[in-house]
Amino acid sequence: MTRSYPNTRLRRTRTHGWSRAMHRETVLTPADLIWPLFITDGQGVEEPVASLPGVSRWSVEGIAKRAREAVDLGIPCIALFPNTQPGLRSDKGDEALNPDNLMCRAIRAVRDACGNDVGVLTDVALDPYTSHGQDGLVDEAGYVVNDDTVAVLVDQAINQAEAGADIIAPSDMMDGRVKAIRMALEMGGYANVQIMAYSAKYASAFYGPFRDAVGSGGLLQGDKKTYQMDPANGDEALAEVALDIAEGADSVMVKPGLAYLDIVRRVKERFEVPVFAYMVSGEYALIEAGAAAGAGDRDALLMESLTGFKRAGASGVLTYHAPVAARLLNG
Ligand code: PBG
């Protein structure tokens, strides 16, 4: 088919709003959003996160209220991240295995408040629990060891499943962890608990505000480049995704978001598996800072970014802007 001007004028269908609506290829709804929430200790506590203006840590009952808010806004799922008290952090991150840790208390509170009206996704990695801020166990040389870490991550995942988590999301980037967690879930009676693997997770400069929010930023020595991916690599992301699917992931994730939309698209085209994208803390902060500096309208910048994720092929987006976006979408 050859189309040419003036028979074809692509501006024709753009003339009026009704026509633009009719020809729109990508539709964003609140059901495309996953809302990450930070948990803190105490009762009735709200702690604003300085590097994420508009985002707070909430104590457990506040998390349950946010979960109810998600249901009311049409957001299907929340993702939980604990800010563990400094005194409970240790070399080996044992607090991750405590059935009464912040994470497990929050899962139970959400379940009590919302039943199965909202999905609860829980992060599996040790960084909110370790005194050194790394996602796994470190040897004398400071190297994050793989297989011993996987054994702890399995226990962490089971601890979360026991508390009622719906989706286990390993964000640690250890080799073989999806298979180990899947087998443990099967054997532990949690066959229907999902795994959303952070498959293509890059060693990114965009995670800074998150590390403030969970309190691991000041503790972290060095970087995470021996386990998180090199931002220069794309083929390797497909290899990570292929392995995680073979090991039992129900869905996969690409992270961060906007700088990696080519990866989202390649995963979507190559595999028959839902692919989610994480618009991470630094991306949230950039939009807020840009809008505050007069670089553009916050809501417009946000909606254009989220639409880009869907156009790239994402089944959904994890974003701290989820409640803002859902309110805009709900009018
Ligand atoms: C922990 C984890 C991180 C994020 C999600 N899970 C930080 C990291 O790997 O250092 C980042 C999320 C964000 O920046 O919003 N493993």
XYZ file of C-alpha atoms and ligand atoms in Angstrom:
347
model
C 0.000 0.000 0.000
C 1.414 3.362 -0.948
C -0.119 6.442 0.525
C 0.740 9.863 -0.671
C -0.174 13.482 -0.234
C -2.701 14.969 -0.798
C -4.898 11.843 -0.897
C -3.477 11.140 2.488
C -3.353 13.989 4.962
C -2.495 12.479 8.348
C -3.600 15.697 10.034
C -7.257 15.048 9.025
C -7.961 12.689 11.898
C -6.259 15.051 14.351
C -8.614 17.960 13.651
C -11.053 17.539 16.560
C -10.922 16.049 20.017
C -13.609 13.430 19.267
C -11.580 12.206 16.307
C -8.325 12.100 18.258
C -10.150 10.065 20.922
C -11.501 7.698 18.285
C -8.087 7.062 16.768
C -6.132 6.798 20.009
C -4.046 3.609 19.961
C -3.067 3.432 23.613
C -5.392 3.686 26.590
C -4.214 4.134 30.139
C -6.461 3.178 33.063
C -5.966 3.014 36.850
C -5.762 -0.786 36.426
C -2.387 -0.219 34.727
C -0.887 1.153 37.935
C 0.941 -0.463 40.845
C 1.487 1.822 43.850
C 4.747 1.391 45.828
C 4.423 2.327 49.514
C 7.050 2.796 52.240
C 6.355 1.412 55.718
C 7.709 2.807 58.984
C 7.382 1.852 62.642
C 4.989 3.372 65.136
C 1.321 4.315 65.312
C -0.292 7.104 63.331
C 3.063 8.077 61.840
C 3.504 9.867 58.526
C 7.091 10.763 57.601
C 7.514 12.761 54.375
C 10.473 11.581 52.282
C 12.513 14.708 51.540
C 13.862 13.540 48.192
C 10.381 12.423 47.037
C 8.123 15.455 47.527
C 4.552 14.225 48.025
C 5.598 10.724 49.141
C 5.583 9.623 52.794
C 6.424 6.607 54.848
C 3.364 5.386 56.748
C 3.051 3.265 59.839
C 1.189 -0.007 59.414
C -2.379 1.278 59.921
C -1.619 4.132 57.494
C -0.522 1.568 54.906
C -3.898 -0.161 55.313
C -5.599 3.192 54.678
C -3.522 3.762 51.537
C -4.505 0.257 50.386
C -8.170 1.132 50.831
C -7.516 4.340 48.878
C -5.983 2.232 46.083
C -9.133 0.094 45.929
C -11.312 3.210 45.783
C -9.165 4.663 42.979
C -9.219 1.451 40.923
C -5.505 0.695 41.484
C -5.306 -3.117 41.584
C -2.049 -3.646 43.439
C 0.301 -2.067 45.973
C 4.018 -2.793 46.450
C 5.462 -2.678 49.972
C 8.923 -1.539 51.124
C 9.935 -1.333 54.798
C 12.177 1.238 56.455
C 13.686 -1.023 59.110
C 14.880 0.603 62.360
C 18.698 0.907 62.396
C 18.903 -1.328 65.493
C 17.213 -4.186 63.646
C 19.605 -4.102 60.687
C 22.426 -6.600 60.712
C 25.203 -8.037 58.635
C 23.027 -10.898 57.446
C 19.699 -9.057 57.394
C 17.981 -11.550 59.748
C 15.061 -9.185 60.314
C 13.890 -10.131 56.793
C 12.950 -13.534 58.250
C 11.065 -12.246 61.292
C 7.368 -13.158 60.907
C 6.523 -9.973 62.816
C 8.708 -7.594 60.846
C 7.256 -4.390 59.417
C 6.626 -5.996 56.049
C 4.609 -8.907 57.472
C 2.646 -6.650 59.822
C 1.763 -4.388 56.904
C 0.700 -7.318 54.705
C -1.644 -8.565 57.438
C -3.052 -5.074 58.065
C -3.808 -4.626 54.364
C -5.440 -8.040 54.228
C -7.586 -7.215 57.288
C -8.643 -3.881 55.789
C -9.173 -4.884 52.168
C -9.518 -8.664 51.952
C -8.715 -9.687 48.400
C -9.801 -6.366 46.884
C -6.182 -5.365 46.340
C -3.057 -7.300 45.409
C -0.037 -7.098 47.696
C 3.340 -7.282 45.984
C 6.357 -7.717 48.244
C 9.974 -6.996 47.437
C 12.474 -9.778 48.051
C 16.028 -8.513 48.636
C 17.983 -7.886 51.808
C 18.901 -4.200 51.420
C 16.218 -2.822 53.771
C 17.508 -5.198 56.475
C 21.314 -5.245 56.113
C 23.712 -2.969 57.978
C 25.764 -2.565 54.776
C 22.861 -1.779 52.436
C 23.659 -4.524 49.927
C 20.855 -6.781 48.637
C 22.582 -9.983 49.786
C 25.205 -11.528 52.051
C 28.733 -10.170 51.645
C 32.024 -12.031 52.045
C 35.236 -10.595 53.587
C 36.081 -8.912 50.310
C 32.678 -7.198 50.223
C 31.471 -9.359 47.322
C 27.760 -10.230 47.386
C 27.749 -14.029 47.335
C 25.127 -15.664 45.159
C 24.053 -19.094 46.391
C 24.075 -18.370 50.130
C 22.046 -15.233 49.435
C 19.504 -17.226 47.422
C 18.960 -19.529 50.404
C 18.058 -16.521 52.592
C 15.873 -14.972 49.891
C 13.862 -18.195 49.726
C 13.185 -17.950 53.475
C 12.322 -14.269 53.093
C 9.849 -15.072 50.300
C 8.188 -17.829 52.324
C 7.956 -15.499 55.322
C 6.100 -12.985 53.125
C 3.863 -15.664 51.590
C 2.936 -16.887 55.071
C 1.925 -13.347 56.005
C -0.346 -13.242 52.935
C 1.631 -11.726 50.057
C 0.057 -12.263 46.625
C 3.059 -11.487 44.424
C 6.661 -12.143 45.401
C 8.950 -9.743 43.571
C 12.648 -10.617 43.824
C 14.620 -7.425 43.168
C 18.022 -8.784 44.182
C 19.343 -9.982 40.786
C 20.963 -13.144 42.193
C 21.257 -15.991 39.670
C 18.792 -18.845 40.174
C 16.601 -17.181 42.790
C 13.349 -17.440 40.854
C 13.669 -21.214 40.532
C 14.517 -21.628 44.208
C 11.624 -19.420 45.325
C 9.173 -21.117 42.945
C 10.107 -24.566 44.273
C 9.772 -23.426 47.879
C 6.362 -21.878 47.187
C 5.171 -25.110 45.548
C 6.412 -27.228 48.422
C 5.162 -24.828 51.079
C 1.554 -24.863 49.892
C 1.681 -21.530 48.075
C 1.223 -22.739 44.521
C -0.958 -19.741 43.633
C 1.423 -17.089 44.896
C 2.778 -15.230 41.870
C 6.344 -14.260 41.125
C 6.992 -10.969 39.347
C 10.707 -11.102 38.686
C 12.747 -7.939 38.535
C 14.448 -9.586 35.557
C 16.114 -6.662 33.834
C 17.172 -4.510 36.733
C 19.959 -2.097 35.943
C 22.650 -0.643 38.198
C 21.080 2.786 37.970
C 21.669 6.285 39.272
C 17.882 6.704 39.453
C 17.456 4.758 42.737
C 18.837 7.451 45.067
C 15.576 8.712 46.621
C 14.362 5.124 47.177
C 17.462 4.365 49.209
C 16.693 7.450 51.350
C 13.123 6.228 51.769
C 14.095 2.759 53.033
C 17.088 4.144 54.941
C 19.756 2.127 53.134
C 21.352 4.978 51.174
C 23.662 6.237 53.913
C 24.743 2.679 54.744
C 25.609 1.519 51.252
C 29.301 1.260 50.510
C 30.303 0.967 46.891
C 27.707 0.069 44.314
C 25.603 -2.871 43.089
C 27.329 -3.411 39.763
C 28.357 -7.021 40.431
C 24.702 -8.075 40.401
C 22.564 -5.370 38.797
C 22.898 -5.003 35.023
C 25.120 -2.682 33.027
C 22.914 0.078 31.529
C 24.700 -0.470 28.211
C 23.253 -3.980 27.738
C 20.059 -5.020 25.959
C 20.636 -8.589 24.713
C 21.600 -9.573 28.249
C 18.206 -8.348 29.472
C 16.519 -10.829 27.144
C 18.722 -13.604 28.544
C 17.698 -12.630 32.095
C 14.011 -12.631 31.140
C 14.273 -16.025 29.375
C 15.842 -17.592 32.457
C 13.314 -16.113 34.872
C 10.401 -17.364 32.766
C 11.950 -20.832 32.584
C 12.476 -20.750 36.348
C 8.808 -20.004 37.059
C 8.156 -16.261 36.915
C 4.545 -15.316 36.091
C 5.547 -11.845 34.959
C 8.752 -9.917 34.541
C 9.864 -6.372 35.154
C 12.160 -3.854 33.526
C 13.658 -1.213 35.794
C 14.175 1.759 35.679
C 11.567 2.892 33.188
C 11.907 5.781 30.788
C 15.557 5.209 29.883
C 14.793 1.509 29.180
C 11.628 1.530 27.062
C 13.520 -0.226 24.265
C 13.985 -3.162 26.657
C 10.266 -3.194 27.490
C 9.481 -3.331 23.782
C 12.011 -6.091 23.046
C 10.736 -8.239 25.935
C 7.135 -7.684 24.836
C 7.917 -8.742 21.270
C 10.017 -11.764 22.190
C 8.109 -13.407 25.062
C 4.501 -14.354 25.838
C 4.657 -13.031 29.354
C 3.333 -9.843 30.934
C 6.072 -7.242 31.241
C 5.850 -4.514 33.865
C 8.017 -1.425 34.119
C 9.124 0.442 37.236
C 9.199 4.211 36.909
C 11.592 4.515 39.817
C 12.144 7.049 42.562
C 14.619 9.211 40.637
C 12.149 9.449 37.778
C 9.399 10.568 40.158
C 11.769 13.149 41.607
C 12.773 14.440 38.170
C 9.165 15.033 37.130
C 8.390 16.821 40.398
C 11.578 18.903 40.251
C 11.067 19.703 36.588
C 7.514 20.866 37.175
C 8.574 22.908 40.216
C 11.291 24.551 38.124
C 8.773 25.515 35.440
C 9.950 22.962 32.865
C 6.392 21.785 32.235
C 3.023 20.943 33.741
C 3.383 18.119 36.250
C 0.182 16.305 35.305
C 0.906 16.516 31.581
C 4.503 15.341 32.019
C 3.233 12.429 34.099
C 0.460 11.289 31.777
C 2.702 11.502 28.714
C 5.346 9.394 30.479
C 2.853 6.746 31.598
C 1.313 6.573 28.129
C 4.805 5.968 26.748
C 5.171 2.878 28.933
C 1.933 1.423 27.633
C 2.764 2.278 24.035
C 6.105 0.493 24.502
C 4.197 -2.639 25.516
C 4.100 -2.575 29.312
C 1.187 -4.393 30.978
C 1.483 -1.957 33.838
C 3.719 0.527 35.611
C 4.947 0.721 39.176
C 4.917 4.401 40.039
C 4.862 6.586 43.156
C 2.564 8.813 41.103
C -0.086 6.044 41.001
C -2.696 7.845 43.164
C -2.115 11.158 41.342
C -2.433 9.469 37.956
C -5.502 7.464 38.988
C -7.231 10.631 40.195
C -6.499 12.328 36.876
C -7.750 9.288 34.943
C -10.898 9.108 37.060
C -11.541 12.790 36.358
C 15.879 -3.082 46.448
C 15.170 -2.209 45.524
C 15.601 -0.977 44.984
C 14.529 -0.464 44.294
C 13.475 -1.385 44.378
N 13.889 -2.463 45.139
C 16.866 -0.216 45.160
C 18.143 -0.780 44.782
O 18.241 -1.800 44.105
O 19.128 -0.189 45.215
C 14.520 0.889 43.612
C 13.184 1.528 43.437
C 13.204 2.980 43.174
O 14.248 3.637 43.009
O 12.098 3.541 43.140
N 16.620 -4.114 45.958
